[in-house]
Short mmCIF file of C-alpha atoms and ligand atoms in Angstrom, two decimals:
data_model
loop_
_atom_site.label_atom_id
_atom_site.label_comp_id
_atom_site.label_asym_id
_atom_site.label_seq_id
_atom_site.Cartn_x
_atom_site.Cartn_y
_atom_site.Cartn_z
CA UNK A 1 51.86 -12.59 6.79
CA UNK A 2 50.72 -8.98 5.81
CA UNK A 3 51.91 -9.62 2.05
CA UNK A 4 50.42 -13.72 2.06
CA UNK A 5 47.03 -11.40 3.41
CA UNK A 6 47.23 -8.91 0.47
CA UNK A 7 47.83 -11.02 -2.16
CA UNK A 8 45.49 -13.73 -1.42
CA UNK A 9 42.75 -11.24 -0.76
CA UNK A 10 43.55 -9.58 -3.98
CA UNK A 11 43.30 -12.60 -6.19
CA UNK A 12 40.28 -13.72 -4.73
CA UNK A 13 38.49 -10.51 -4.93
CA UNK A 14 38.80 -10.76 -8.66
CA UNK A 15 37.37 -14.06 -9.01
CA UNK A 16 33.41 -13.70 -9.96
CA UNK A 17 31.47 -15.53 -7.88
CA UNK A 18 27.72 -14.60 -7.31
CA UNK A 19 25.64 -16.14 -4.88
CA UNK A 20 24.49 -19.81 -6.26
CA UNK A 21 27.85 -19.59 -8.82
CA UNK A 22 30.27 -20.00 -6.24
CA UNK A 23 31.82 -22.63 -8.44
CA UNK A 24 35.28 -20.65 -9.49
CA UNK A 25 35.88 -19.15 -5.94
CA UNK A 26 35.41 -22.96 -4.91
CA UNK A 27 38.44 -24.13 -6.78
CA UNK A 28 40.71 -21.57 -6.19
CA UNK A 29 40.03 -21.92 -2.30
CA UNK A 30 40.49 -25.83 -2.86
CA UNK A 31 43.00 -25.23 -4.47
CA UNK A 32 44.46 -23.37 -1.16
CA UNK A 33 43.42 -26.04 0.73
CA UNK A 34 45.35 -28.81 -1.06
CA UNK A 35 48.21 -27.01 -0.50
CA UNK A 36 47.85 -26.66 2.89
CA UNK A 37 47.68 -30.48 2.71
CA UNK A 38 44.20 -30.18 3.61
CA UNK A 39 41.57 -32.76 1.73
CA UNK A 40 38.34 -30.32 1.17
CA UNK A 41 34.34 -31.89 -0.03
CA UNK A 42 31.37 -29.49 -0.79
CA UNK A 43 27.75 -30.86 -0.41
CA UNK A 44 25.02 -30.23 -2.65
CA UNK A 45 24.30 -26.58 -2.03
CA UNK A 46 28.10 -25.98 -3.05
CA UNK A 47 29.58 -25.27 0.35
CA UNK A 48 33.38 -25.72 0.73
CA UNK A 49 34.29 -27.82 4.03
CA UNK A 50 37.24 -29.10 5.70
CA UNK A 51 37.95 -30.81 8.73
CA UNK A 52 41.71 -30.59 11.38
CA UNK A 53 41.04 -33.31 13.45
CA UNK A 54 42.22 -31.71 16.93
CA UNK A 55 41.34 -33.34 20.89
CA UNK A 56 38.17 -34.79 21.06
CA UNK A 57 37.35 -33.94 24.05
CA UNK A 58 37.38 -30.20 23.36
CA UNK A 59 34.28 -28.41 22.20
CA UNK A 60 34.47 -28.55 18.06
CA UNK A 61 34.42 -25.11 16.27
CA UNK A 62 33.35 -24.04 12.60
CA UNK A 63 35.28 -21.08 10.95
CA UNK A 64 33.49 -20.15 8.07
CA UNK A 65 33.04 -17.16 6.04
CA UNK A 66 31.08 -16.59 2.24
CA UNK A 67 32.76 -17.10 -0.65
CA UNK A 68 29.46 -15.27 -2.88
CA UNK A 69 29.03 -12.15 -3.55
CA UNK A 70 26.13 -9.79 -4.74
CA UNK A 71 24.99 -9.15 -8.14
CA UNK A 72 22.53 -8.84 -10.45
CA UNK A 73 20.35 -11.21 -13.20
CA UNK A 74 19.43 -10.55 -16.75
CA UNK A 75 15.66 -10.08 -16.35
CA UNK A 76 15.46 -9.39 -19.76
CA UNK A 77 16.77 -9.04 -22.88
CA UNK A 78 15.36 -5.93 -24.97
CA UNK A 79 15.17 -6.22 -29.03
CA UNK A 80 17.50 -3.68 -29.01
CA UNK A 81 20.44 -5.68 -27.26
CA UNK A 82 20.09 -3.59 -23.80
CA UNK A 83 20.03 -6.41 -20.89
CA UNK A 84 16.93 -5.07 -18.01
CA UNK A 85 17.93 -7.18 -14.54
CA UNK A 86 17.13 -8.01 -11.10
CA UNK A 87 18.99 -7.62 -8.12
CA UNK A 88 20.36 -10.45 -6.35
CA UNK A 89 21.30 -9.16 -2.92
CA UNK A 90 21.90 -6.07 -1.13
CA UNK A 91 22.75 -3.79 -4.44
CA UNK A 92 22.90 -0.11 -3.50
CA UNK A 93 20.81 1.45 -6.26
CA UNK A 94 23.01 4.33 -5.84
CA UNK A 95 25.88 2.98 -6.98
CA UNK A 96 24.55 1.51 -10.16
CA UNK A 97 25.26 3.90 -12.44
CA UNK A 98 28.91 3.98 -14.68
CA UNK A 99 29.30 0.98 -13.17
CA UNK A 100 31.40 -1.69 -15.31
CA UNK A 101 29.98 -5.15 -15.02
CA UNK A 102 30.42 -8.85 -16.23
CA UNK A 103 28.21 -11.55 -17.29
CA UNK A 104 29.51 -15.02 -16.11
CA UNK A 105 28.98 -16.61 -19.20
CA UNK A 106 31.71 -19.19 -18.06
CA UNK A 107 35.85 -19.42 -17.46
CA UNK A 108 37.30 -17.71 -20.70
CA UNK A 109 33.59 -16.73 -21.94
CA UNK A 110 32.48 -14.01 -19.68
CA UNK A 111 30.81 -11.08 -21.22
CA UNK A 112 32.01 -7.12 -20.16
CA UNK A 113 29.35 -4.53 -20.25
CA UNK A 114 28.02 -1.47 -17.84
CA UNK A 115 25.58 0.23 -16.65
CA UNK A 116 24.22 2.73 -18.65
CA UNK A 117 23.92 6.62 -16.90
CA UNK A 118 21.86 9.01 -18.80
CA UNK A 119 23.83 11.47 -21.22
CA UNK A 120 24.39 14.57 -18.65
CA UNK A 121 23.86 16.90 -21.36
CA UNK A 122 20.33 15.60 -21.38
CA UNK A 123 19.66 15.38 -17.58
CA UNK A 124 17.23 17.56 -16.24
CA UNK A 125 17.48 19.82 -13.48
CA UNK A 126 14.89 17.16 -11.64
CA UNK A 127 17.14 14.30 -12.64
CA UNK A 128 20.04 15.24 -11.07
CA UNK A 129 19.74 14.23 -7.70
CA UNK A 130 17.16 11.25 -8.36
CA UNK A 131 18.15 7.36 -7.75
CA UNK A 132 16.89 5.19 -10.30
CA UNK A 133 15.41 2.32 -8.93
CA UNK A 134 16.97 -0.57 -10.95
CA UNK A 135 14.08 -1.56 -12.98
CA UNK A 136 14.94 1.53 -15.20
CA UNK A 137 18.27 1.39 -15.29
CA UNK A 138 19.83 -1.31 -18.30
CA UNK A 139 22.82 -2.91 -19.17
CA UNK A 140 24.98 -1.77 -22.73
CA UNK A 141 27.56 -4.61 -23.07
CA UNK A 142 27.61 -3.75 -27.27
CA UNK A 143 25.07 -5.52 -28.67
CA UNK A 144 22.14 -4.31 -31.44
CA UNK A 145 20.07 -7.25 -31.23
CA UNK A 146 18.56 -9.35 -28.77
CA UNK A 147 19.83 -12.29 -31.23
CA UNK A 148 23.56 -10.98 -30.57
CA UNK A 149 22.83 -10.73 -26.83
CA UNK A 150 21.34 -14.40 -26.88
CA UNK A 151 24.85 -15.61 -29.17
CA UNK A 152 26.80 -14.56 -26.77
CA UNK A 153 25.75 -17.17 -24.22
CA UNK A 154 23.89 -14.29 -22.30
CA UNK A 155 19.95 -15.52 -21.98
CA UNK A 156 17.37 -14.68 -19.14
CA UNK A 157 18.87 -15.76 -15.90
CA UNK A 158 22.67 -15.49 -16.56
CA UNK A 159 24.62 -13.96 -13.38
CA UNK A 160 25.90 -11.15 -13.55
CA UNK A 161 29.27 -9.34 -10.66
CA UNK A 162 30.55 -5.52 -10.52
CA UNK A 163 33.66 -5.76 -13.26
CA UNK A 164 36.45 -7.65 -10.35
CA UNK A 165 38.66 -4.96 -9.56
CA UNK A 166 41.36 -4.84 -6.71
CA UNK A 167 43.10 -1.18 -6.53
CA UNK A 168 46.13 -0.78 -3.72
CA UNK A 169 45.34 2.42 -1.72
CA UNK A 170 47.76 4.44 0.27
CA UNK A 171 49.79 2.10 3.17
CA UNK A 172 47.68 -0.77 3.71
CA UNK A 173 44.07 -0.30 2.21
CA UNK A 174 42.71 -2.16 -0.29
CA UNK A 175 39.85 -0.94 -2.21
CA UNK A 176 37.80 -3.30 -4.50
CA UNK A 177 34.98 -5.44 -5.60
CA UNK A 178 34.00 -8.36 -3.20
CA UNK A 179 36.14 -7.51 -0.18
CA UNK A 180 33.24 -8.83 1.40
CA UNK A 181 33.93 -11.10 2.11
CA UNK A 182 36.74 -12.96 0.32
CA UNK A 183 39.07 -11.02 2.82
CA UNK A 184 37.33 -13.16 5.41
CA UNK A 185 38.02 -16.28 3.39
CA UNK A 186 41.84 -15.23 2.92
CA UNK A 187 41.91 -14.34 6.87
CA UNK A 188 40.42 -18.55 6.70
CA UNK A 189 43.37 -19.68 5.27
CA UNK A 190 45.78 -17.96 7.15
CA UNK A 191 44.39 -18.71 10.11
CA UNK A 192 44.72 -23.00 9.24
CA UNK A 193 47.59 -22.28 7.86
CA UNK A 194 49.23 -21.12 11.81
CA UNK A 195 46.83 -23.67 13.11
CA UNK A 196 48.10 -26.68 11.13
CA UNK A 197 51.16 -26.17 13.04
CA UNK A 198 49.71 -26.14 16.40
CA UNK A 199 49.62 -29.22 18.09
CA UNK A 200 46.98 -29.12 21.05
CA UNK A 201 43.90 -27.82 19.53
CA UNK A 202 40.54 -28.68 18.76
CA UNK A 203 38.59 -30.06 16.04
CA UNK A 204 38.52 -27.30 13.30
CA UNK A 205 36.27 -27.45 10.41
CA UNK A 206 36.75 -24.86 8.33
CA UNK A 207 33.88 -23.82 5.95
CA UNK A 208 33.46 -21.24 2.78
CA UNK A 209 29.85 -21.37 2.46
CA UNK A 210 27.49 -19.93 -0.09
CA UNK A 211 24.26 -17.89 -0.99
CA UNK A 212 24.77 -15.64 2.29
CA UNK A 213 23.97 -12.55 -0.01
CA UNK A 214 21.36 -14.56 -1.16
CA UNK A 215 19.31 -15.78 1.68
CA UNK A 216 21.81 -15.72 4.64
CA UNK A 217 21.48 -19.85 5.26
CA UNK A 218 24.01 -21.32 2.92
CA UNK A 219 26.12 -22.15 5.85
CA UNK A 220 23.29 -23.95 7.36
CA UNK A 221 23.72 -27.30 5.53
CA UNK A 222 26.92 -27.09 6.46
CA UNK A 223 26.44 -26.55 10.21
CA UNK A 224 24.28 -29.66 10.25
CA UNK A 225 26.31 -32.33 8.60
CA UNK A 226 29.51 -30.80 11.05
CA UNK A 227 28.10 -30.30 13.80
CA UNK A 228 29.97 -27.74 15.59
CA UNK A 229 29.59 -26.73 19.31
CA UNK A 230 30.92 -23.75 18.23
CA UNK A 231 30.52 -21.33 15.30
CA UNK A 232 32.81 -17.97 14.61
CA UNK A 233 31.95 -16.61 11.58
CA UNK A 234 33.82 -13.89 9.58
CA UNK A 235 32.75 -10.86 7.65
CA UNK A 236 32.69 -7.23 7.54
CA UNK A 237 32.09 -4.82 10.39
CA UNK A 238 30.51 -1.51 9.62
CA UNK A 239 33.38 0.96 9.82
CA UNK A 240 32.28 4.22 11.49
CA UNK A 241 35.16 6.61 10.57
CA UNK A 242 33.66 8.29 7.54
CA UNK A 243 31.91 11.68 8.24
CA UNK A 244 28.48 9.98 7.61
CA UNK A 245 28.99 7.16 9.64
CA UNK A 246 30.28 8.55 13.28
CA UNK A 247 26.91 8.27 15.06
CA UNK A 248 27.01 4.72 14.78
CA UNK A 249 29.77 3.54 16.68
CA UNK A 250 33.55 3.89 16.81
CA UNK A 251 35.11 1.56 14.32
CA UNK A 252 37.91 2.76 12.89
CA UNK A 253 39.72 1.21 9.69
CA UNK A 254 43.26 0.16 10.68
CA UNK A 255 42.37 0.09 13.81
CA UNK A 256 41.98 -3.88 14.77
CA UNK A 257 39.50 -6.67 14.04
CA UNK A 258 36.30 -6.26 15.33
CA UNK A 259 33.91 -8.57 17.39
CA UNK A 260 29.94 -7.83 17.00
CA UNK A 261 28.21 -7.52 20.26
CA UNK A 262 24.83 -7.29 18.60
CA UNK A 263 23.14 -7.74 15.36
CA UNK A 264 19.59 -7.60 13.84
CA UNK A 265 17.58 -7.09 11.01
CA UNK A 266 13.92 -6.06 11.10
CA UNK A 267 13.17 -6.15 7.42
CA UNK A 268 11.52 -8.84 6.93
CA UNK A 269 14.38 -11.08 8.48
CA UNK A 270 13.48 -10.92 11.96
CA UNK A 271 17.25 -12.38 12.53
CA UNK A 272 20.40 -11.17 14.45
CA UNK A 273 23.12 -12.42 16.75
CA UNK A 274 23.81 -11.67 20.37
CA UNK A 275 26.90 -13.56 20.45
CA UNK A 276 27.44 -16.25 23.49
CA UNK A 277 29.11 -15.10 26.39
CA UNK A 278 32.03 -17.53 27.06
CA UNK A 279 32.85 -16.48 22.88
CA UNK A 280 32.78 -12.73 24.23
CA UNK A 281 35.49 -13.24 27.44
CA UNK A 282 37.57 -15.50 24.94
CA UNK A 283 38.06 -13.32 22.39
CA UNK A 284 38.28 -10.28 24.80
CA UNK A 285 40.80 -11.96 27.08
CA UNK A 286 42.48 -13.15 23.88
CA UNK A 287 42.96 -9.77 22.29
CA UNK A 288 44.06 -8.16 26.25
CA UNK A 289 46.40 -11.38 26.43
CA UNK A 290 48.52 -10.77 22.95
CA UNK A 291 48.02 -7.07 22.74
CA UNK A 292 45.70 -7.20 19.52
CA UNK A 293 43.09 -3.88 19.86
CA UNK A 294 39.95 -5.30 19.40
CA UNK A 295 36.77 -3.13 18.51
CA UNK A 296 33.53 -3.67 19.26
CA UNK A 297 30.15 -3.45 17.17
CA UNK A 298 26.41 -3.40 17.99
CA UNK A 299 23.69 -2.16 15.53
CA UNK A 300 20.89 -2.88 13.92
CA UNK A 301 20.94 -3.05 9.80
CA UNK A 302 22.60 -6.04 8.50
CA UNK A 303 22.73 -9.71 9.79
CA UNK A 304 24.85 -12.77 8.76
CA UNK A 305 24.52 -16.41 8.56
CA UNK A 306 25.73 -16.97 12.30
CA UNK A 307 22.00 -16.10 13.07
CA UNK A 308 20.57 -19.32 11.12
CA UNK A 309 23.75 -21.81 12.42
CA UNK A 310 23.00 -20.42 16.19
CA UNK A 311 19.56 -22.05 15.98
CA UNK A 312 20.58 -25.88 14.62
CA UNK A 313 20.40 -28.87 16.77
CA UNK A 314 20.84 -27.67 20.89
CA UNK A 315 21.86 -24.63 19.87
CA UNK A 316 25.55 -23.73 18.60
CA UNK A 317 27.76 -21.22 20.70
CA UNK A 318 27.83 -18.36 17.96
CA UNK A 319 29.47 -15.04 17.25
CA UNK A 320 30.42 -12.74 14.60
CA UNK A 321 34.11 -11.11 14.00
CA UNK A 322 34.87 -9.15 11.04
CA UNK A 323 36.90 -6.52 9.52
CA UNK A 324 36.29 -3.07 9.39
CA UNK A 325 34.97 -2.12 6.16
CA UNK A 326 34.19 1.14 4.05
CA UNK A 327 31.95 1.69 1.38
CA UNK A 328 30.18 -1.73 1.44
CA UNK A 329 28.47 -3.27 -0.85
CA UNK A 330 29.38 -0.76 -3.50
CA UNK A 331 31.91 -1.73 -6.45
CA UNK A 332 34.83 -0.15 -4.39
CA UNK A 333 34.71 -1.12 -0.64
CA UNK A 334 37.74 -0.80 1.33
CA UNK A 335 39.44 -2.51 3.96
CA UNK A 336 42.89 -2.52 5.21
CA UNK A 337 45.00 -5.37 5.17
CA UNK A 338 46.49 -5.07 8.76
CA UNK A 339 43.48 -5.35 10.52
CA UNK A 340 43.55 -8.95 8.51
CA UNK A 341 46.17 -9.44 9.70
CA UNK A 342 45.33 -8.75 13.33
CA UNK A 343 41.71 -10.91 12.77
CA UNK A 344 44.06 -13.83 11.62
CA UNK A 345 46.72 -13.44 15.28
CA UNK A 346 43.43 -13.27 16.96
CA UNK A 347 41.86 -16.36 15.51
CA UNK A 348 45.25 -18.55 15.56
CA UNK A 349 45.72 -17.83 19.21
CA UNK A 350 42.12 -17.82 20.74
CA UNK A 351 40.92 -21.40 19.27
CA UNK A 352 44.38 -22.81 20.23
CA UNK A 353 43.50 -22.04 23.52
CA UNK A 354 39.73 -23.69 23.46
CA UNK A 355 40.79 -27.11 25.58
CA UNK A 356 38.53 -29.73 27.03
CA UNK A 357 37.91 -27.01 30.01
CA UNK A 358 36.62 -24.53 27.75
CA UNK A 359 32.94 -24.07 29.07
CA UNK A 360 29.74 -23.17 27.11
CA UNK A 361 27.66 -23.16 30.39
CA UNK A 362 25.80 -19.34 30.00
CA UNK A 363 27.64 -16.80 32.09
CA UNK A 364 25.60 -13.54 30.70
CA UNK A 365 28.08 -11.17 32.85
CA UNK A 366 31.40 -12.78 32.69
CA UNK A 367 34.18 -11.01 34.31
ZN1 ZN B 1 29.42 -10.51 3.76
#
């Protein structure tokens, strides 16, 4: 499975697919689906669903994960042919710099440029240590005129991804653009791959939503038309193993999946997840059960869609497990493929076991 993991992680990671142009990441992910034997429909906002009928007498679950990623937008196109953008998600400034990008100008027509970082030679003792904020920084993809930029299919709104790169690190990390979370929506497919052979189960709709960079609610449509009593969604999980990172917890890469006891996000969101109890003991007792380690997360600082889906019709039994994750949102985040693995044994064997005397009654201190 670890090699199915890599590889399918891999190729999606170099698939562009910013938030609201999903639209290649869609196929290919179809694409999976159909040859799982699985029929797949998206609904207006773009979201990829499918359904595995299981017992119906068993609470229904939605696995989903994004299939977007962050970016930028031409803001403008200067008479000189240097593209001036806006930031379309969480973009570390920092990280800007020497970066090589693409515009998505369409399949076969996409448009390579970077980042432009002042000469060094010309940097200023003050300069050296300042991050631009991205209004100042600009785009050089080789053009002298804003007519060349404009020829080239590029015009004032065109999306624009980190160059897709996918670079094998020592044993079994992956470093890359996009890990985030298209290792989520390889762990998806995995997952329904084991599951499809599993006869007593319950209903499974599987999901590969959109815009989470974006605005976090993509998956929201989808939650509605499925209704799920139960949502697990996928993504990163801070790794804490890096020398600037240790305060906040103990989440080491390599070291398991991780479940998030606690999320929230105070700018301006006002959103988090405190996932529901019986989700908790299943997952725990899952992970003690097959010998998978299982970390735990809580902190404050990012959020995912789970927080939106919790809050639709009577409320849907939520909670987050992820991946640890290095590095992330930067060009080259890293992950390491076992712990996909490990999210995918975990997955397979705790929804098999949700039967028609799986409870959602609240048990806030479960044993
Ligand atoms: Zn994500």
């Amino acid at each position: 499975m670890i090699d199915q993991l890599r590889e399918l992680t891999t190729r999606l990671m170099l698939i562009p697919g910013l938030s609201g142009y999903e639209g290649r990441v869609r196929k290919a992910l179809a694409a999976e689906l159909t040859a799982l034997g699985v029929t797949s429909k998206s609904d207006r906002l773009g979201n990829l669903m499918a359904t595995l009928p299981g017992d119906p007498a068993a609470p229904s679950v939605m696995l989903f994960a994004h299939m977007d990623q962050l970016g930028l937008i031409v803001r403008k196109i200067e008479a000189n042919g240097l593209v001036r953008v806006e930031r379309l998600g969480g973009v570390p400034e920092k990280s800007l710099p020497a970066q090589p990008v693409l515009f998505c100008v369409g399949e076969g027509r996409d448009v390579p440029g970077l980042i432009a970082n002042k000469s060094h030679h010309a940097t200023g003792q003050d300069e050296k240590y300042r991050v631009l904020p991205y209004p100042e920084l600009y785009i050089d993809a080789g053009f002298a005129s804003a007519a060349e930029v404009l020829a080239a299919g590029i015009d004032v709104g065109t999306p624009i991804v980190y160059a897709p790169k996918a670079i094998a690190l020592a044993g079994q990390r992956l470093a890359g653009t996009s890990i985030d979370d298209r290792a989520a929506c390889a762990v998806i497919i995995e997952a329904a791959r084991a599951l499809l052979l599993i006869k007593a189960r319950p209903t499974l709709h599987l999901v590969f939503s959109v815009q989470e960079e974006f605005n976090l609610r993509g998956a929201v449509t989808a939650a509605q038309a499925l209704k799920p009593d139960i949502a697990i969604q996928l993504d990163l999980i801070l790794a804490t193993d890096t020398p600037e990172m240790t305060a906040r917890g103990d989440v080491r890469l390599g070291g398991g999946p991780a479940m998030s006891l606690y999320s929230f996000h105070g700018r301006g969101t006002l959103n988090g997840t405190i996932p529901h109890p019986a989700l908790v003991k299943l997952f725990a007792q899952t992970a003690s059960r097959e010998g998978i380690s299982l970390q735990r997360s809580a902190h404050i600082g990012a959020l995912t869609d789970s927080s939106y889906v919790q809050l639709l019709h009577a409320g849907v039994a939520s909670i987050d497990l992820g991946f640890p994750c290095r590095y992330t949102h930067s060009a080259l985040e890293v992950c390491d493929v076992s712990d996909l693995v490990g999210l995918t044994g975990l997955l397979v064997k705790a929804i098999a076991s949700i039967d028609k005397s799986f409870s959602l009654e609240r048990d806030d201190y479960p044993q």
